[in-house]
mmCIF file of N, CA and C in Angstrom:
data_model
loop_
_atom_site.group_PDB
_atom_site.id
_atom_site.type_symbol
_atom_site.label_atom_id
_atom_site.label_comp_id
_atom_site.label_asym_id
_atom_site.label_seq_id
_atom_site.Cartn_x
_atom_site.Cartn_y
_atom_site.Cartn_z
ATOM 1 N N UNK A 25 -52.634 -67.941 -87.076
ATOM 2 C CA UNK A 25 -51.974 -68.989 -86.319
ATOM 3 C C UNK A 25 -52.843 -70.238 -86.354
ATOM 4 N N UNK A 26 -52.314 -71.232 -86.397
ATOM 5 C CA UNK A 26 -53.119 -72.647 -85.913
ATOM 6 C C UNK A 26 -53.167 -73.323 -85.048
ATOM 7 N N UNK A 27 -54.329 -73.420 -85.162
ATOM 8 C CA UNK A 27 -54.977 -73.891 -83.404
ATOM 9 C C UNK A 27 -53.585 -75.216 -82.684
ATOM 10 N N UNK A 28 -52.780 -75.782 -83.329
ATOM 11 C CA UNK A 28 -51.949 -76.453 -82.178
ATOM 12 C C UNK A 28 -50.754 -74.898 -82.043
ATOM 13 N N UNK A 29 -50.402 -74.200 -82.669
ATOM 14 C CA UNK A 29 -49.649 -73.045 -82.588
ATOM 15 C C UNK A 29 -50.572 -72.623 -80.946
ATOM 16 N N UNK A 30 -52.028 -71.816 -81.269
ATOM 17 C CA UNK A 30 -52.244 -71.478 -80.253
ATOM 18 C C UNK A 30 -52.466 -71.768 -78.885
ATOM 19 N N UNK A 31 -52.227 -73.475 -78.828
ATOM 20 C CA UNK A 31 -52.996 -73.927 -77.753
ATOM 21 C C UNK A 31 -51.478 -74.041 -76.939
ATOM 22 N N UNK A 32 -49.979 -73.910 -77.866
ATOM 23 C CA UNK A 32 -48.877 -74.228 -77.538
ATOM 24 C C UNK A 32 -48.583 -72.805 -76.747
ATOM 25 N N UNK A 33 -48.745 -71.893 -77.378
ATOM 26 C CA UNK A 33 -48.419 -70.379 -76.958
ATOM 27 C C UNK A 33 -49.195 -69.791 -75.689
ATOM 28 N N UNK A 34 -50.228 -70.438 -75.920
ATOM 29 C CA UNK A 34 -51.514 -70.044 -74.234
ATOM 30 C C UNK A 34 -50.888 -70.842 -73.471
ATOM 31 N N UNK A 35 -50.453 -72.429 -73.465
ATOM 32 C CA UNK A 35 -50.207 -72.661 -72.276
ATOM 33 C C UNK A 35 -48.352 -72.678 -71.757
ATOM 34 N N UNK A 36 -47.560 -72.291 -72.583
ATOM 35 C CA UNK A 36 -46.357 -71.166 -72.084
ATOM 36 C C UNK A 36 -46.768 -70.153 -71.735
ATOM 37 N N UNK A 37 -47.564 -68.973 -71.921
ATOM 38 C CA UNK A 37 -48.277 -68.432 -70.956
ATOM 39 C C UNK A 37 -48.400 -68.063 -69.833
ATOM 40 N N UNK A 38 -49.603 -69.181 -70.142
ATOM 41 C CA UNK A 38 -50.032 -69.603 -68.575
ATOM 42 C C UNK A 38 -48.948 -70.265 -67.701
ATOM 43 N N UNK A 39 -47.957 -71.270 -67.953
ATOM 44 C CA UNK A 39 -47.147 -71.375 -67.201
ATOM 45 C C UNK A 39 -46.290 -70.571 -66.584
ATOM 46 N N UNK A 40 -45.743 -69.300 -67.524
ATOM 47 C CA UNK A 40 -44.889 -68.408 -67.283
ATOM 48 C C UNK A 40 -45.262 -67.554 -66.162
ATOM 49 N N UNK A 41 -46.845 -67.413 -66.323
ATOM 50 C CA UNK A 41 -47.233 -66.518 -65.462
ATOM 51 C C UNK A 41 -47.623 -66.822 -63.886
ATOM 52 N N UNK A 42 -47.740 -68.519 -63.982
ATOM 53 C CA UNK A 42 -47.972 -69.072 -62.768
ATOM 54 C C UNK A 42 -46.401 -68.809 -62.000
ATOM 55 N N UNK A 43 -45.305 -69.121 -62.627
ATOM 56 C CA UNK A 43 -43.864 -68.492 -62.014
ATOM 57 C C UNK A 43 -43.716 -67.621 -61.522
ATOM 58 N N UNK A 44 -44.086 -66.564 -62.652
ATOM 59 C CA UNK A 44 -44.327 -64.972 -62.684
ATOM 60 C C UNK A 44 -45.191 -64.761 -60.703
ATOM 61 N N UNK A 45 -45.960 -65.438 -60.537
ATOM 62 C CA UNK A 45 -47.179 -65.353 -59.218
ATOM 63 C C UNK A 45 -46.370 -65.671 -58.574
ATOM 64 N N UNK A 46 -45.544 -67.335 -58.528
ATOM 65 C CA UNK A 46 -44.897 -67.771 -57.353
ATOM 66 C C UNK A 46 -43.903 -66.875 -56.792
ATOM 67 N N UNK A 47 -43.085 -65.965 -57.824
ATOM 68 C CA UNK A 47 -41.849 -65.648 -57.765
ATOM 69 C C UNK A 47 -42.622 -63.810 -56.361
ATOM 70 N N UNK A 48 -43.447 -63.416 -57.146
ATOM 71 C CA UNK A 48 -44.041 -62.163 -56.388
ATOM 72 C C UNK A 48 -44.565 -62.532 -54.980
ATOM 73 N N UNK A 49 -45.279 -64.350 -54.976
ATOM 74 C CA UNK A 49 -45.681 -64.033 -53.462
ATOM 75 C C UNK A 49 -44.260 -64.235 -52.580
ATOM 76 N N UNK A 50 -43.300 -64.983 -53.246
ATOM 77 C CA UNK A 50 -41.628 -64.968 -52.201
ATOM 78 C C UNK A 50 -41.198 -64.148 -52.006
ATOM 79 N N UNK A 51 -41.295 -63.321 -53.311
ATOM 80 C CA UNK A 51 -40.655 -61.534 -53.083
ATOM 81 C C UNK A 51 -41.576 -60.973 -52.050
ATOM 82 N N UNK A 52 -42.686 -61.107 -51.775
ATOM 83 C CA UNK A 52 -44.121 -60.521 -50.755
ATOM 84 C C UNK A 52 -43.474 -60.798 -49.261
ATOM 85 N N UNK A 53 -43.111 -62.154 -49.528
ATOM 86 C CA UNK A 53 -43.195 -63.127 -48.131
ATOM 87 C C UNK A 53 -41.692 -62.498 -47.523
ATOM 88 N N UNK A 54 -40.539 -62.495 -48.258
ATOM 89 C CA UNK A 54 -39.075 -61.958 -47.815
ATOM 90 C C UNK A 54 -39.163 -60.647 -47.040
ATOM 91 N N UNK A 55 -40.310 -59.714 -48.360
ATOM 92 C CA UNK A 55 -40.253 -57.476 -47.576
ATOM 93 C C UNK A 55 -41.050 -57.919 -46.293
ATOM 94 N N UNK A 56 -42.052 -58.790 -46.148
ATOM 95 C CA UNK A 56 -42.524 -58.671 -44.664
ATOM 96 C C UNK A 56 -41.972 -58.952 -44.038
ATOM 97 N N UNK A 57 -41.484 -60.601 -43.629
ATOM 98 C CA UNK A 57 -40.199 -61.034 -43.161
ATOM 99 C C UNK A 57 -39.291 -60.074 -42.879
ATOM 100 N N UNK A 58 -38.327 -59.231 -43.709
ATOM 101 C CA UNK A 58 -37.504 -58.036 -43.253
ATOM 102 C C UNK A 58 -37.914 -57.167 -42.790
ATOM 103 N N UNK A 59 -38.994 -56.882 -43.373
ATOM 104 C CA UNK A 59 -40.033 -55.400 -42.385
ATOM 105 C C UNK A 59 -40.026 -55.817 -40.598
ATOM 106 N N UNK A 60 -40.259 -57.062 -40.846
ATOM 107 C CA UNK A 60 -40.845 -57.713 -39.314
ATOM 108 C C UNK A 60 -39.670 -57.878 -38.697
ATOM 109 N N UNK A 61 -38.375 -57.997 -39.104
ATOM 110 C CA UNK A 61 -37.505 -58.351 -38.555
ATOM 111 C C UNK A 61 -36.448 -56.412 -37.811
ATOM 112 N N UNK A 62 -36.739 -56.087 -39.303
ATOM 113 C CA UNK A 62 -36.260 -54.331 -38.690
ATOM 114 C C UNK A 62 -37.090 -53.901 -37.175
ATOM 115 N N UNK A 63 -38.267 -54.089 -37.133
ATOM 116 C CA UNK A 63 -38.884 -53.603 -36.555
ATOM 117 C C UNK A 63 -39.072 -54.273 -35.012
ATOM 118 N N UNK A 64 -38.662 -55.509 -35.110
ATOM 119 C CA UNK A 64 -38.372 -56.192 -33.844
ATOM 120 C C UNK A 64 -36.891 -55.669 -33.550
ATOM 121 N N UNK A 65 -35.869 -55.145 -34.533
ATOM 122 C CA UNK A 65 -34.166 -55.076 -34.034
ATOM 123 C C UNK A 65 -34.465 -53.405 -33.403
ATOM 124 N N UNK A 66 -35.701 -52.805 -34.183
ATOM 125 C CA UNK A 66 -35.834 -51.343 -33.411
ATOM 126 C C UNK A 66 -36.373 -51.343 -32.266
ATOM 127 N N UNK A 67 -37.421 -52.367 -31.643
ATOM 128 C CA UNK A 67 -37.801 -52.235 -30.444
ATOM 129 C C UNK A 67 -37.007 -52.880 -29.478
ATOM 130 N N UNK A 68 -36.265 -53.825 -30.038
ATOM 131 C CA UNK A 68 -35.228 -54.740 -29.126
ATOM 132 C C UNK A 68 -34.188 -53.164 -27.966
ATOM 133 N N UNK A 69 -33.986 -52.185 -28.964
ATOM 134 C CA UNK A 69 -33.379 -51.067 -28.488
ATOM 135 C C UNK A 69 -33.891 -49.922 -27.689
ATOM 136 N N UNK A 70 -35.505 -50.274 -27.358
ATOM 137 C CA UNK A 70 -36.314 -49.130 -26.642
ATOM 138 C C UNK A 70 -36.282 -49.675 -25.047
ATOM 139 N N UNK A 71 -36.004 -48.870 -24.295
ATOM 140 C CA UNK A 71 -36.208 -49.635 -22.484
ATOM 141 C C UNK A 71 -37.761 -49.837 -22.538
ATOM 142 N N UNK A 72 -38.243 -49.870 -21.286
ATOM 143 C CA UNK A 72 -39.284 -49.935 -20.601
ATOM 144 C C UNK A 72 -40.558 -48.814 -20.583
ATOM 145 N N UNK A 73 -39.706 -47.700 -20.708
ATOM 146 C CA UNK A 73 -40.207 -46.097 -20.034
ATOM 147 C C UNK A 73 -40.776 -46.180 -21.846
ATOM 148 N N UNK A 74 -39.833 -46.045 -22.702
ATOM 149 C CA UNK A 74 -40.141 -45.983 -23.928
ATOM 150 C C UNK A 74 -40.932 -46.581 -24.626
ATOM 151 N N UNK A 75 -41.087 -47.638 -24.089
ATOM 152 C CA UNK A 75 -42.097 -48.870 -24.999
ATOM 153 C C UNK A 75 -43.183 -48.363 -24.338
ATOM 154 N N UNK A 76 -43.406 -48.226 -22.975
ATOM 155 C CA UNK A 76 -44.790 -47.485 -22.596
ATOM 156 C C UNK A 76 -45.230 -46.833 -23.484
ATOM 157 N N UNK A 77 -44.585 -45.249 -23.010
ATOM 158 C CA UNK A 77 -44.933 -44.309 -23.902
ATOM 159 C C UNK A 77 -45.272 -44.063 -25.100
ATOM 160 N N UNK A 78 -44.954 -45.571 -26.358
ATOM 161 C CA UNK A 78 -45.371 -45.547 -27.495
ATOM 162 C C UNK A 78 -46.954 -46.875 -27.432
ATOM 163 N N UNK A 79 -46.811 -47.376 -26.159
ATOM 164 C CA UNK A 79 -48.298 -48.096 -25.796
ATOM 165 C C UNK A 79 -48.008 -49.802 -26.232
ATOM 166 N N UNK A 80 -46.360 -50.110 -25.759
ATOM 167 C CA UNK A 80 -46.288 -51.526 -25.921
ATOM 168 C C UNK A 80 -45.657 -51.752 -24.840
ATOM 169 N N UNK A 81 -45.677 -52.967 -24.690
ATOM 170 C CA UNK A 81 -45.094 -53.891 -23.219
ATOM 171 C C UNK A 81 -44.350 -55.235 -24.061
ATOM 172 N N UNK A 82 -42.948 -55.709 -23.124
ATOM 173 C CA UNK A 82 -42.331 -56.350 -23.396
ATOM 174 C C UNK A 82 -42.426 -57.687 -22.915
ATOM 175 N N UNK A 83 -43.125 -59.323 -23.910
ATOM 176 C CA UNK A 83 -43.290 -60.147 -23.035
ATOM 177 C C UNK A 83 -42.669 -61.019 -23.571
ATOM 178 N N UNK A 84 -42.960 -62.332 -23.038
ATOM 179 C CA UNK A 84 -42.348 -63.638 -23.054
ATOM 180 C C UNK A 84 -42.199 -64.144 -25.150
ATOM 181 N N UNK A 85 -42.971 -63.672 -25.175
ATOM 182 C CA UNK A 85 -43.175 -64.328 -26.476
ATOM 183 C C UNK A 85 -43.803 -62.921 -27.472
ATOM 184 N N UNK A 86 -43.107 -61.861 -27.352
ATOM 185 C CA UNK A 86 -42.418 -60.800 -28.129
ATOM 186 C C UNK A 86 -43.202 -59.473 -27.343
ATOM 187 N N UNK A 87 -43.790 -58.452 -27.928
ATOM 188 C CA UNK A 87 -44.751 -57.410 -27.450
ATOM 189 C C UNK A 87 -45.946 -57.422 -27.540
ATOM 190 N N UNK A 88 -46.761 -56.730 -26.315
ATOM 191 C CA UNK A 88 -47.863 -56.787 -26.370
ATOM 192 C C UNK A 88 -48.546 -55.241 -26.494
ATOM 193 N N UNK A 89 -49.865 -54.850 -27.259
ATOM 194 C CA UNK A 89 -50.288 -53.982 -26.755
ATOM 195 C C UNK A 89 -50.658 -53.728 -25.044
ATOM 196 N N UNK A 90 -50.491 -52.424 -24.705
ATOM 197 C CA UNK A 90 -51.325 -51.903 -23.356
ATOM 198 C C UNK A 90 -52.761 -51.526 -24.019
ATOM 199 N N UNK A 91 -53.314 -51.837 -22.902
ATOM 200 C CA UNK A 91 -54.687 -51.245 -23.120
ATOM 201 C C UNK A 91 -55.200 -50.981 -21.735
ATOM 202 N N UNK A 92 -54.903 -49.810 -21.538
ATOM 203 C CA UNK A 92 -55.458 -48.798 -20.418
ATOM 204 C C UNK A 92 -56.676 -48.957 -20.020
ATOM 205 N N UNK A 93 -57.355 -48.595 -21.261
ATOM 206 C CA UNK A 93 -58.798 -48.571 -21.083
ATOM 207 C C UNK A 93 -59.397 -49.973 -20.210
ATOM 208 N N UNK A 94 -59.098 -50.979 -21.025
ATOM 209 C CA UNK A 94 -59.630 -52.128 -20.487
ATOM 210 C C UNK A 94 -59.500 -52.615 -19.450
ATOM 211 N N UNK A 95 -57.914 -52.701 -19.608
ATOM 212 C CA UNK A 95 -57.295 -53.931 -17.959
ATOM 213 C C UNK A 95 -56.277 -52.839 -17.308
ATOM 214 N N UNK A 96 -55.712 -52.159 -17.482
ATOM 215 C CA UNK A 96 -55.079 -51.507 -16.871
ATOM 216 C C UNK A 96 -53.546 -51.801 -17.311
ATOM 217 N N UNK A 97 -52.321 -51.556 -17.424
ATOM 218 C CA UNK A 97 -51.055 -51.772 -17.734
ATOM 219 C C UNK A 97 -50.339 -52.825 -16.823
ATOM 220 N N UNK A 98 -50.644 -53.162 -15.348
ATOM 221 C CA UNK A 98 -50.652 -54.110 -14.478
ATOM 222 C C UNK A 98 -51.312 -55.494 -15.103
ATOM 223 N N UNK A 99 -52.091 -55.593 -15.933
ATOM 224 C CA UNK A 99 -52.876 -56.693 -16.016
ATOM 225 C C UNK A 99 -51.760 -57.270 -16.871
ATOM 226 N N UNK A 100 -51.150 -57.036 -18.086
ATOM 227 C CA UNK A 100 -49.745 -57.629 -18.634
ATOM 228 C C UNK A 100 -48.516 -58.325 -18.164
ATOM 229 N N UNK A 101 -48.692 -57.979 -17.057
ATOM 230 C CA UNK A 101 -47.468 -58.274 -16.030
ATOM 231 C C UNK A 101 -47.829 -60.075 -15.647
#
């Protein structure tokens, strides 16, 4: 091959593959996004008694861990 051949073919490439990156971190960014979104529509459906028992509390600005140990389950409130 000659060197303008190769310098043409490396940087299609390299461009392709910079796409190739963009396109995987959107596909990345969407499964969390939906992961995050299933998983808020599953707790949206647990009461009070239940969210305890799995060691979360329901607040203003989504769930929080309990932590017993530290503050007590009152301290969330």
């Amino acid at each position: 091959m000659s060197y303008e051949i190769e310098t043409v073919f490396r940087s299609r490439a390299h461009s392709r593959g910079l796409v190739f990156t963009v396109l995987r971190v959107c596909a990345d960014q969407l499964r969390r996004y939906v992961r995050r979104r299933t998983t808020a529509r599953a707790l949206s459906h647990l009461n009070e008694g239940e969210l305890k028992d799995i060691g979360l509390m329901r607040t203003g600005q989504g769930y929080r861990e309990l932590h017993r140990n530290r503050y007590g389950a009152d301290f969330w409130k």
